[in-house]
Short mmCIF file of C-alpha atoms in Angstrom, two decimals:
data_model
loop_
_atom_site.label_atom_id
_atom_site.label_comp_id
_atom_site.label_asym_id
_atom_site.label_seq_id
_atom_site.Cartn_x
_atom_site.Cartn_y
_atom_site.Cartn_z
CA ASP Q 1 35.67 -51.95 2.09
CA THR Q 2 35.64 -48.40 0.86
CA ALA Q 3 32.57 -47.91 -1.38
CA VAL Q 4 34.00 -44.85 -3.53
CA SER Q 5 37.74 -44.49 -3.21
CA GLN Q 6 39.71 -41.60 -4.68
CA THR Q 7 43.51 -41.30 -5.05
CA PRO Q 8 45.51 -39.35 -4.19
CA LYS Q 9 44.00 -37.71 -1.05
CA TYR Q 10 46.28 -34.77 -1.38
CA LEU Q 11 47.99 -33.22 -4.41
CA VAL Q 12 50.31 -30.44 -4.43
CA THR Q 13 51.77 -29.34 -7.76
CA GLN Q 14 53.13 -26.36 -9.74
CA MET Q 15 51.28 -24.18 -12.09
CA GLY Q 16 51.45 -25.60 -15.68
CA ASN Q 17 51.70 -29.24 -14.62
CA ASP Q 18 49.44 -32.10 -15.74
CA LYS Q 19 47.82 -34.30 -13.06
CA SER Q 20 45.25 -36.99 -12.77
CA ILE Q 21 42.91 -38.02 -10.09
CA LYS Q 22 41.54 -41.68 -9.96
CA CYS Q 23 38.14 -42.87 -8.68
CA GLU Q 24 36.84 -46.32 -8.26
CA GLN Q 25 33.43 -47.63 -6.88
CA ASN Q 26 32.60 -51.03 -5.78
CA LEU Q 27 28.83 -50.38 -5.31
CA GLY Q 28 27.77 -51.60 -8.79
CA HIS Q 29 26.42 -48.24 -9.79
CA ASP Q 30 26.03 -47.32 -13.42
CA THR Q 31 26.50 -43.61 -12.88
CA MET Q 32 29.69 -41.86 -11.53
CA TYR Q 33 30.23 -37.96 -10.96
CA TRP Q 34 32.96 -35.40 -10.44
CA TYR Q 35 32.17 -32.46 -8.19
CA LYS Q 36 34.38 -29.51 -7.34
CA GLN Q 37 34.12 -28.01 -3.93
CA ASP Q 38 35.80 -24.55 -3.61
CA SER Q 39 37.14 -22.78 -0.49
CA LYS Q 40 33.62 -21.55 0.33
CA LYS Q 41 32.28 -25.14 0.48
CA PHE Q 42 30.14 -24.65 -2.68
CA LEU Q 43 29.62 -28.05 -4.40
CA LYS Q 44 29.24 -27.87 -8.23
CA ILE Q 45 28.96 -30.66 -10.53
CA MET Q 46 31.60 -31.05 -13.37
CA PHE Q 47 30.83 -34.26 -15.07
CA SER Q 48 28.73 -37.32 -15.07
CA TYR Q 49 29.30 -40.74 -16.77
CA ASN Q 50 26.68 -43.45 -17.07
CA ASN Q 51 27.96 -46.86 -18.04
CA LYS Q 52 31.02 -45.25 -19.62
CA GLU Q 53 29.11 -42.64 -21.62
CA LEU Q 54 29.27 -38.95 -20.78
CA ILE Q 55 25.84 -37.49 -19.84
CA ILE Q 56 26.66 -34.27 -17.96
CA ASN Q 57 29.36 -31.93 -19.10
CA GLU Q 58 29.16 -28.57 -17.31
CA THR Q 59 30.81 -25.49 -18.34
CA VAL Q 60 34.26 -26.61 -17.43
CA PRO Q 61 37.56 -25.60 -19.15
CA ASN Q 62 38.80 -27.93 -21.84
CA ARG Q 63 41.86 -28.65 -19.66
CA PHE Q 64 39.63 -30.91 -17.63
CA SER Q 65 39.18 -34.29 -19.18
CA PRO Q 66 37.29 -37.19 -17.62
CA LYS Q 67 37.90 -40.66 -18.67
CA SER Q 68 35.87 -43.80 -17.85
CA PRO Q 69 37.48 -47.08 -18.78
CA ASP Q 70 34.68 -48.95 -17.31
CA LYS Q 71 31.54 -48.24 -15.28
CA ALA Q 72 33.48 -48.80 -11.91
CA HIS Q 73 36.15 -46.18 -12.76
CA LEU Q 74 36.00 -42.38 -13.56
CA ASN Q 75 39.40 -40.60 -13.70
CA LEU Q 76 39.77 -36.82 -13.96
CA HIS Q 77 42.81 -35.41 -15.92
CA ILE Q 78 43.71 -31.92 -15.78
CA ASN Q 79 46.09 -30.22 -18.02
CA SER Q 80 48.04 -26.96 -17.64
CA LEU Q 81 47.06 -26.58 -14.02
CA GLU Q 82 46.14 -23.03 -12.82
CA LEU Q 83 46.04 -21.44 -9.34
CA GLY Q 84 42.29 -21.22 -9.58
CA ASP Q 85 41.99 -25.07 -9.99
CA SER Q 86 42.96 -25.30 -6.28
CA ALA Q 87 39.96 -27.05 -4.65
CA VAL Q 88 38.77 -30.24 -3.21
CA TYR Q 89 37.48 -32.60 -5.90
CA PHE Q 90 34.93 -35.26 -4.96
CA CYS Q 91 34.06 -38.28 -6.94
CA ALA Q 92 30.62 -39.81 -6.38
CA SER Q 93 28.46 -42.63 -7.64
CA GLY Q 94 24.84 -43.48 -7.59
CA SER Q 95 21.81 -42.01 -9.03
CA ARG Q 96 19.91 -38.88 -8.55
CA TYR Q 97 18.20 -40.46 -5.75
CA GLY Q 98 21.44 -40.92 -3.63
CA TYR Q 99 24.95 -40.24 -4.10
CA THR Q 100 27.88 -41.93 -2.30
CA PHE Q 101 30.81 -39.60 -2.21
CA GLY Q 102 34.43 -40.39 -1.98
CA SER Q 103 36.53 -38.65 0.67
CA GLY Q 104 37.76 -36.08 -1.72
CA THR Q 105 41.23 -35.11 -3.19
CA ARG Q 106 42.49 -31.65 -1.96
CA LEU Q 107 44.33 -30.16 -4.94
CA THR Q 108 46.69 -27.30 -4.33
CA VAL Q 109 48.30 -25.48 -7.29
CA VAL Q 110 51.31 -23.32 -6.23
CA GLY N 1 16.77 -21.13 -12.75
CA GLU N 2 19.07 -23.64 -11.18
CA ASN N 3 19.66 -22.11 -7.80
CA VAL N 4 18.73 -23.29 -4.37
CA GLU N 5 18.93 -20.78 -1.72
CA GLN N 6 19.89 -22.05 1.71
CA HIS N 7 19.75 -20.23 5.03
CA PRO N 8 21.39 -19.67 7.35
CA SER N 9 25.06 -19.97 6.23
CA THR N 10 26.12 -20.57 9.80
CA LEU N 11 24.21 -21.76 12.84
CA SER N 12 25.39 -22.17 16.34
CA VAL N 13 23.08 -23.82 18.98
CA GLN N 14 23.61 -25.30 22.53
CA GLU N 15 23.52 -28.95 22.98
CA GLY N 16 20.11 -30.27 23.38
CA ASP N 17 18.32 -27.38 21.27
CA SER N 18 16.83 -27.68 17.97
CA ALA N 19 18.35 -26.50 14.70
CA VAL N 20 16.47 -25.67 11.51
CA ILE N 21 17.88 -25.12 8.07
CA LYS N 22 15.80 -23.85 5.23
CA CYS N 23 16.11 -24.04 1.42
CA THR N 24 14.15 -22.42 -1.42
CA TYR N 25 14.24 -23.68 -4.96
CA SER N 26 12.91 -22.41 -8.27
CA ASP N 27 12.53 -25.42 -10.53
CA SER N 28 8.78 -26.50 -10.20
CA ALA N 29 9.78 -29.86 -12.03
CA SER N 30 11.97 -30.89 -9.15
CA ASN N 31 10.65 -34.03 -7.30
CA TYR N 32 13.39 -35.10 -5.03
CA PHE N 33 15.04 -33.20 -2.27
CA PRO N 34 18.00 -34.79 -0.29
CA TRP N 35 20.01 -33.45 2.65
CA TYR N 36 23.69 -34.16 2.98
CA LYS N 37 25.97 -33.87 5.98
CA GLN N 38 29.65 -33.11 5.46
CA GLU N 39 32.05 -33.65 8.39
CA LEU N 40 35.49 -32.11 8.33
CA GLY N 41 37.80 -33.84 5.83
CA LYS N 42 35.09 -36.14 4.59
CA GLY N 43 32.86 -36.16 1.45
CA PRO N 44 29.14 -35.27 1.85
CA GLN N 45 26.81 -38.07 3.22
CA LEU N 46 23.19 -38.49 2.51
CA ILE N 47 21.21 -38.36 5.82
CA ILE N 48 17.51 -37.94 4.70
CA ASP N 49 15.56 -37.18 1.67
CA ILE N 50 12.05 -36.38 0.64
CA ARG N 51 10.02 -36.83 -2.50
CA SER N 52 7.46 -34.40 -3.82
CA ASN N 53 4.47 -36.63 -2.94
CA VAL N 54 5.17 -36.36 0.80
CA GLY N 55 4.99 -33.33 3.08
CA GLU N 56 7.08 -34.66 5.87
CA LYS N 57 9.56 -37.38 6.67
CA LYS N 58 11.21 -38.38 10.03
CA ASP N 59 14.19 -40.39 10.95
CA GLN N 60 14.93 -40.32 14.64
CA ARG N 61 16.03 -36.82 15.52
CA ILE N 62 16.03 -35.61 11.91
CA ALA N 63 13.09 -34.52 9.99
CA VAL N 64 12.58 -32.95 6.71
CA THR N 65 9.40 -30.83 5.61
CA LEU N 66 8.43 -29.93 2.01
CA ASN N 67 6.05 -27.19 0.82
CA LYS N 68 5.84 -27.70 -2.96
CA THR N 69 3.49 -24.84 -3.42
CA ALA N 70 5.92 -22.44 -1.76
CA LYS N 71 8.97 -24.33 -3.28
CA HIS N 72 10.87 -24.60 0.05
CA PHE N 73 11.95 -27.53 2.23
CA SER N 74 13.59 -27.63 5.64
CA LEU N 75 15.84 -29.76 7.76
CA HIS N 76 15.04 -30.04 11.43
CA ILE N 77 17.43 -31.57 13.99
CA THR N 78 16.12 -32.06 17.55
CA GLU N 79 18.02 -32.65 20.74
CA THR N 80 21.31 -31.62 19.01
CA GLN N 81 24.51 -33.29 20.04
CA PRO N 82 28.10 -32.13 19.54
CA GLU N 83 28.53 -34.88 16.87
CA ASP N 84 25.85 -33.09 14.79
CA SER N 85 28.42 -30.31 14.10
CA ALA N 86 29.23 -30.32 10.43
CA VAL N 87 28.17 -28.59 7.17
CA TYR N 88 24.70 -29.44 5.93
CA PHE N 89 23.77 -29.25 2.31
CA CYS N 90 20.26 -29.18 0.80
CA ALA N 91 19.88 -30.23 -2.66
CA TYR N 92 17.25 -30.88 -5.42
CA VAL N 93 17.23 -32.83 -8.74
CA LYS N 94 16.86 -30.50 -11.63
CA GLY N 95 13.65 -31.46 -13.50
CA GLY N 96 14.36 -33.68 -16.70
CA SER N 97 17.87 -34.37 -15.84
CA GLU N 98 20.27 -36.40 -13.57
CA LYS N 99 21.82 -33.29 -12.08
CA LEU N 100 21.85 -32.91 -8.42
CA VAL N 101 22.07 -29.12 -7.55
CA PHE N 102 23.42 -28.25 -4.07
CA GLY N 103 22.72 -25.31 -1.84
CA LYS N 104 25.81 -23.34 -0.55
CA GLY N 105 25.77 -25.24 2.81
CA THR N 106 25.16 -24.32 6.46
CA LYS N 107 27.87 -24.75 9.03
CA LEU N 108 26.23 -26.05 12.06
CA THR N 109 28.11 -25.78 15.49
CA VAL N 110 26.57 -27.66 18.53
CA ASN N 111 28.16 -26.20 21.61
CA PRO N 112 28.46 -28.63 24.70
#
C-alpha cells in the first residue's frame, strides 16, 4: 500500500488554466505538507496543515490555495497557471522528525 | 537566517570508495538534522537523522556526524555501491517551528 499518494503523476497544461493536485496519506499522521522542487532540485516548503488547520504558509502567490478536507488529505489548487509554476510538487506527511514524501507531480505549463 | 549550505553540489566516486557530504547551518536553536536520499523520479526518502544531544550516529554503511559548536553536520557513506547514486539532501528543523529547511542537494554518482 502506498503511504503517501499523489495524483496525477504528470500534468501538462496551458498558461492561464486552473489545475488541482491531490494528495492522500494512510499513515495516520496529523501533519501534511506541500513542497515545490524546481529544475535545480531545490526543495522549498509551500504549506503545512496540522489536522486540517493551516500552520505554515510561505511566501507563495495567492494563486496557490491548499485545501484539507480531513487530516488524511491535502490538495493543492493552482489558478491562472504561469510558465514559472513548472516544477515537481511533492506532498509529504509526518512531523519535523521524519517526513514521508509522495512520488511527486511533475507540472509543465506550456 | 534560514539557510543551510550544502557541499559539494556534485560528487563522483569509484565503487568501494567513501563519500562525504557536508552541511553548515546558522540557526543555533536547531536540534534535529535529517538526511534524505532522492532517487530519479521518486520523492526524497529519510535515510538517517541525528539530534543535537548526539555527536555521531551510524547505520551500516551510513554515518552522520554533528558539530553543534561549529554548526555543521556531515553524511559519510562507506564502501559505496552504484545503487547509492542519487541526490542527497541535508536538512534541519528551524528552531521554534515545524518547518524543515533543506540544503540544495548533492548529486552523488558511484561509478562501477
